[in-house]
Amino acid sequence: MSSVSNDKHTAILDAAYTLFGSGGFYETKMSDVAEQAGIAKGTVYLYFKSKEELFLAVTRRDCEGYLEQLETKLTAQRGLADKLSVIAEHHLFYYYERKQHTKLFFRAPNNNPELVAYMAYFMEQYMQAVVKVLVEGGGSEPELMAQSYIGMLDRLKMDILFDPSFSEADAHKRAQFAASLFIRGAMDNLHPFQGDKLAE
């Protein structure tokens, strides 16, 4: 892809992200995306054959960025407690930073098999990243623990999406609370000789 072509591709994705997030999938027209991106409507269709394909591309870019950033943050940490804190912060701040784009989550295309399949793939990749942290930390039943941790964080994110007064400090507080609560429970599932890893 040439530099100009890549710039247009990025501009379309950026515009679609903004419009899908603020207005929703069904309310957004491809002509709106073109206008927001500053290009002709026909050009949008050169890159994306349908609005569904464009929404999937926006979602894919966002999810891939989420996983890549999480991996970078986890690599910089050593102990289990620190890594669980990183996961909580990353999870909650993903939604906090998208407070004005909640319709990406709530007004997405219904019954799009490609989107459903991709989101299942993303969730599996995310879960395996958390499983890896727990296995390295010596936890038993790492998959159940990963599902439980992600489930806890998913519930805590709901306040971010529905409470207009939710602040950055609130996000930090919930992330630290979730990590602390979970690590205390996880200690009961750690092999006896692994407990010292928490303090690393």
mmCIF file of C-alpha atoms in Angstrom, residues 34-178:
data_model
loop_
_atom_site.group_PDB
_atom_site.id
_atom_site.type_symbol
_atom_site.label_atom_id
_atom_site.label_comp_id
_atom_site.label_asym_id
_atom_site.label_seq_id
_atom_site.Cartn_x
_atom_site.Cartn_y
_atom_site.Cartn_z
ATOM 1 C CA ALA A 34 -16.321 10.108 3.561
ATOM 2 C CA GLU A 35 -17.147 13.668 4.619
ATOM 3 C CA GLN A 36 -15.486 13.208 8.004
ATOM 4 C CA ALA A 37 -12.380 11.759 6.309
ATOM 5 C CA GLY A 38 -12.307 14.520 3.715
ATOM 6 C CA ILE A 39 -12.484 12.201 0.721
ATOM 7 C CA ALA A 40 -15.038 11.223 -1.919
ATOM 8 C CA LYS A 41 -17.681 8.636 -1.049
ATOM 9 C CA GLY A 42 -16.571 6.472 -3.966
ATOM 10 C CA THR A 43 -13.062 6.374 -2.518
ATOM 11 C CA VAL A 44 -14.372 4.819 0.693
ATOM 12 C CA TYR A 45 -15.841 1.967 -1.345
ATOM 13 C CA LEU A 46 -12.465 1.369 -2.993
ATOM 14 C CA TYR A 47 -11.159 0.379 0.440
ATOM 15 C CA PHE A 48 -14.266 -1.134 2.030
ATOM 16 C CA LYS A 49 -17.043 -2.809 0.061
ATOM 17 C CA SER A 50 -19.692 -2.310 2.748
ATOM 18 C CA LYS A 51 -20.388 -0.564 6.024
ATOM 19 C CA GLU A 52 -20.188 -3.958 7.763
ATOM 20 C CA GLU A 53 -16.694 -4.512 6.376
ATOM 21 C CA LEU A 54 -15.657 -1.057 7.538
ATOM 22 C CA PHE A 55 -17.028 -1.625 11.044
ATOM 23 C CA LEU A 56 -15.133 -4.910 11.252
ATOM 24 C CA ALA A 57 -11.916 -3.165 10.177
ATOM 25 C CA VAL A 58 -12.400 -0.498 12.854
ATOM 26 C CA THR A 59 -13.043 -3.181 15.468
ATOM 27 C CA ARG A 60 -10.072 -5.263 14.359
ATOM 28 C CA ARG A 61 -7.681 -2.317 14.541
ATOM 29 C CA ASP A 62 -8.947 -1.386 17.996
ATOM 30 C CA CYS A 63 -8.717 -4.934 19.366
ATOM 31 C CA GLU A 64 -5.291 -5.598 17.885
ATOM 32 C CA GLY A 65 -4.049 -2.379 19.455
ATOM 33 C CA TYR A 66 -5.524 -3.455 22.793
ATOM 34 C CA LEU A 67 -3.661 -6.775 22.772
ATOM 35 C CA GLU A 68 -0.379 -5.295 21.540
ATOM 36 C CA GLN A 69 -0.391 -2.564 24.188
ATOM 37 C CA LEU A 70 -1.264 -5.065 26.909
ATOM 38 C CA GLU A 71 1.606 -7.336 25.895
ATOM 39 C CA THR A 72 4.048 -4.409 25.989
ATOM 40 C CA LYS A 73 2.875 -3.376 29.461
ATOM 41 C CA LEU A 74 3.033 -6.924 30.821
ATOM 42 C CA THR A 75 6.544 -7.451 29.474
ATOM 43 C CA ALA A 76 7.722 -4.525 31.595
ATOM 44 C CA GLN A 77 6.462 -6.198 34.810
ATOM 45 C CA ARG A 78 7.753 -9.207 36.747
ATOM 46 C CA GLY A 79 5.542 -10.164 39.683
ATOM 47 C CA LEU A 80 2.043 -11.599 39.478
ATOM 48 C CA ALA A 81 0.484 -8.793 41.530
ATOM 49 C CA ASP A 82 1.985 -6.117 39.287
ATOM 50 C CA LYS A 83 0.852 -7.910 36.147
ATOM 51 C CA LEU A 84 -2.690 -8.295 37.455
ATOM 52 C CA SER A 85 -2.724 -4.575 38.264
ATOM 53 C CA VAL A 86 -1.586 -3.808 34.728
ATOM 54 C CA ILE A 87 -4.363 -5.969 33.283
ATOM 55 C CA ALA A 88 -6.988 -4.215 35.426
ATOM 56 C CA GLU A 89 -5.731 -0.733 34.542
ATOM 57 C CA HIS A 90 -5.516 -1.598 30.863
ATOM 58 C CA HIS A 91 -9.013 -3.098 30.793
ATOM 59 C CA LEU A 92 -10.757 -0.251 32.611
ATOM 60 C CA PHE A 93 -8.880 2.575 30.937
ATOM 61 C CA TYR A 94 -9.682 1.132 27.520
ATOM 62 C CA TYR A 95 -13.316 1.954 28.269
ATOM 63 C CA TYR A 96 -12.567 5.159 30.143
ATOM 64 C CA GLU A 97 -10.750 6.532 27.108
ATOM 65 C CA ARG A 98 -13.804 5.638 24.990
ATOM 66 C CA LYS A 99 -16.440 7.254 27.206
ATOM 67 C CA GLN A 100 -17.543 9.381 24.251
ATOM 68 C CA HIS A 101 -17.586 6.396 21.879
ATOM 69 C CA THR A 102 -19.787 3.932 23.744
ATOM 70 C CA LYS A 103 -21.974 3.257 20.720
ATOM 71 C CA LEU A 104 -19.111 1.209 19.296
ATOM 72 C CA PHE A 105 -20.188 -1.361 21.884
ATOM 73 C CA PHE A 106 -23.947 -0.853 22.060
ATOM 74 C CA ARG A 107 -24.916 -0.035 18.483
ATOM 75 C CA ALA A 108 -22.899 -2.516 16.491
ATOM 76 C CA PRO A 109 -24.243 -4.496 13.502
ATOM 77 C CA ASN A 110 -26.505 -7.337 14.593
ATOM 78 C CA ASN A 111 -25.805 -10.932 13.603
ATOM 79 C CA ASN A 112 -22.775 -10.185 11.466
ATOM 80 C CA PRO A 113 -21.046 -13.607 11.411
ATOM 81 C CA GLU A 114 -17.606 -12.171 10.626
ATOM 82 C CA LEU A 115 -17.822 -9.707 13.500
ATOM 83 C CA VAL A 116 -19.104 -12.373 15.895
ATOM 84 C CA ALA A 117 -16.289 -14.717 14.863
ATOM 85 C CA TYR A 118 -13.650 -12.018 15.221
ATOM 86 C CA MET A 119 -14.864 -10.948 18.660
ATOM 87 C CA ALA A 120 -14.784 -14.584 19.799
ATOM 88 C CA TYR A 121 -11.203 -14.799 18.508
ATOM 89 C CA PHE A 122 -10.243 -11.558 20.267
ATOM 90 C CA MET A 123 -11.741 -12.671 23.577
ATOM 91 C CA GLU A 124 -9.879 -15.970 23.360
ATOM 92 C CA GLN A 125 -6.598 -14.154 22.677
ATOM 93 C CA TYR A 126 -7.235 -11.818 25.585
ATOM 94 C CA MET A 127 -8.101 -14.653 27.915
ATOM 95 C CA GLN A 128 -4.980 -16.570 26.934
ATOM 96 C CA ALA A 129 -2.852 -13.514 27.706
ATOM 97 C CA VAL A 130 -4.321 -13.480 31.214
ATOM 98 C CA VAL A 131 -3.984 -17.269 31.516
ATOM 99 C CA LYS A 132 -0.293 -16.967 30.664
ATOM 100 C CA VAL A 133 0.201 -14.475 33.499
ATOM 101 C CA LEU A 134 -1.564 -16.765 35.960
ATOM 102 C CA VAL A 135 0.338 -19.873 34.835
ATOM 103 C CA GLU A 136 3.637 -18.037 35.223
ATOM 104 C CA GLY A 137 2.485 -16.946 38.675
ATOM 105 C CA GLY A 138 1.816 -20.547 39.689
ATOM 106 C CA GLY A 139 -1.964 -20.379 39.871
ATOM 107 C CA SER A 140 -4.096 -23.515 39.715
ATOM 108 C CA GLU A 141 -7.133 -23.548 37.408
ATOM 109 C CA PRO A 142 -5.669 -20.644 35.414
ATOM 110 C CA GLU A 143 -8.442 -20.618 32.803
ATOM 111 C CA LEU A 144 -11.203 -20.382 35.410
ATOM 112 C CA MET A 145 -9.220 -17.723 37.212
ATOM 113 C CA ALA A 146 -8.717 -15.758 33.978
ATOM 114 C CA GLN A 147 -12.423 -15.950 33.138
ATOM 115 C CA SER A 148 -13.289 -14.786 36.647
ATOM 116 C CA TYR A 149 -10.861 -11.871 36.558
ATOM 117 C CA ILE A 150 -11.982 -10.643 33.158
ATOM 118 C CA GLY A 151 -15.601 -11.051 34.257
ATOM 119 C CA MET A 152 -14.963 -8.911 37.341
ATOM 120 C CA LEU A 153 -13.346 -6.196 35.248
ATOM 121 C CA ASP A 154 -16.174 -6.310 32.728
ATOM 122 C CA ARG A 155 -18.681 -5.602 35.481
ATOM 123 C CA LEU A 156 -16.613 -2.715 36.820
ATOM 124 C CA LYS A 157 -16.419 -1.161 33.355
ATOM 125 C CA MET A 158 -20.197 -0.681 33.281
ATOM 126 C CA ASP A 159 -19.999 2.303 35.642
ATOM 127 C CA ILE A 160 -17.613 3.948 33.194
ATOM 128 C CA LEU A 161 -20.069 3.552 30.328
ATOM 129 C CA PHE A 162 -23.194 4.675 32.166
ATOM 130 C CA ASP A 163 -22.067 7.170 34.812
ATOM 131 C CA PRO A 164 -21.327 10.606 33.248
ATOM 132 C CA SER A 165 -19.514 11.721 36.400
ATOM 133 C CA PHE A 166 -17.068 8.797 36.348
ATOM 134 C CA SER A 167 -13.532 10.156 36.715
ATOM 135 C CA GLU A 168 -9.989 9.022 36.007
ATOM 136 C CA ALA A 169 -9.470 8.645 39.758
ATOM 137 C CA ASP A 170 -12.517 6.344 39.886
ATOM 138 C CA ALA A 171 -10.978 4.176 37.163
ATOM 139 C CA HIS A 172 -7.674 3.920 39.045
ATOM 140 C CA LYS A 173 -9.469 3.090 42.289
ATOM 141 C CA ARG A 174 -11.500 0.271 40.718
ATOM 142 C CA ALA A 175 -8.490 -1.153 38.909
ATOM 143 C CA GLN A 176 -6.449 -1.336 42.099
ATOM 144 C CA PHE A 177 -9.379 -2.703 44.093
ATOM 145 C CA ALA A 178 -10.021 -5.455 41.533
#
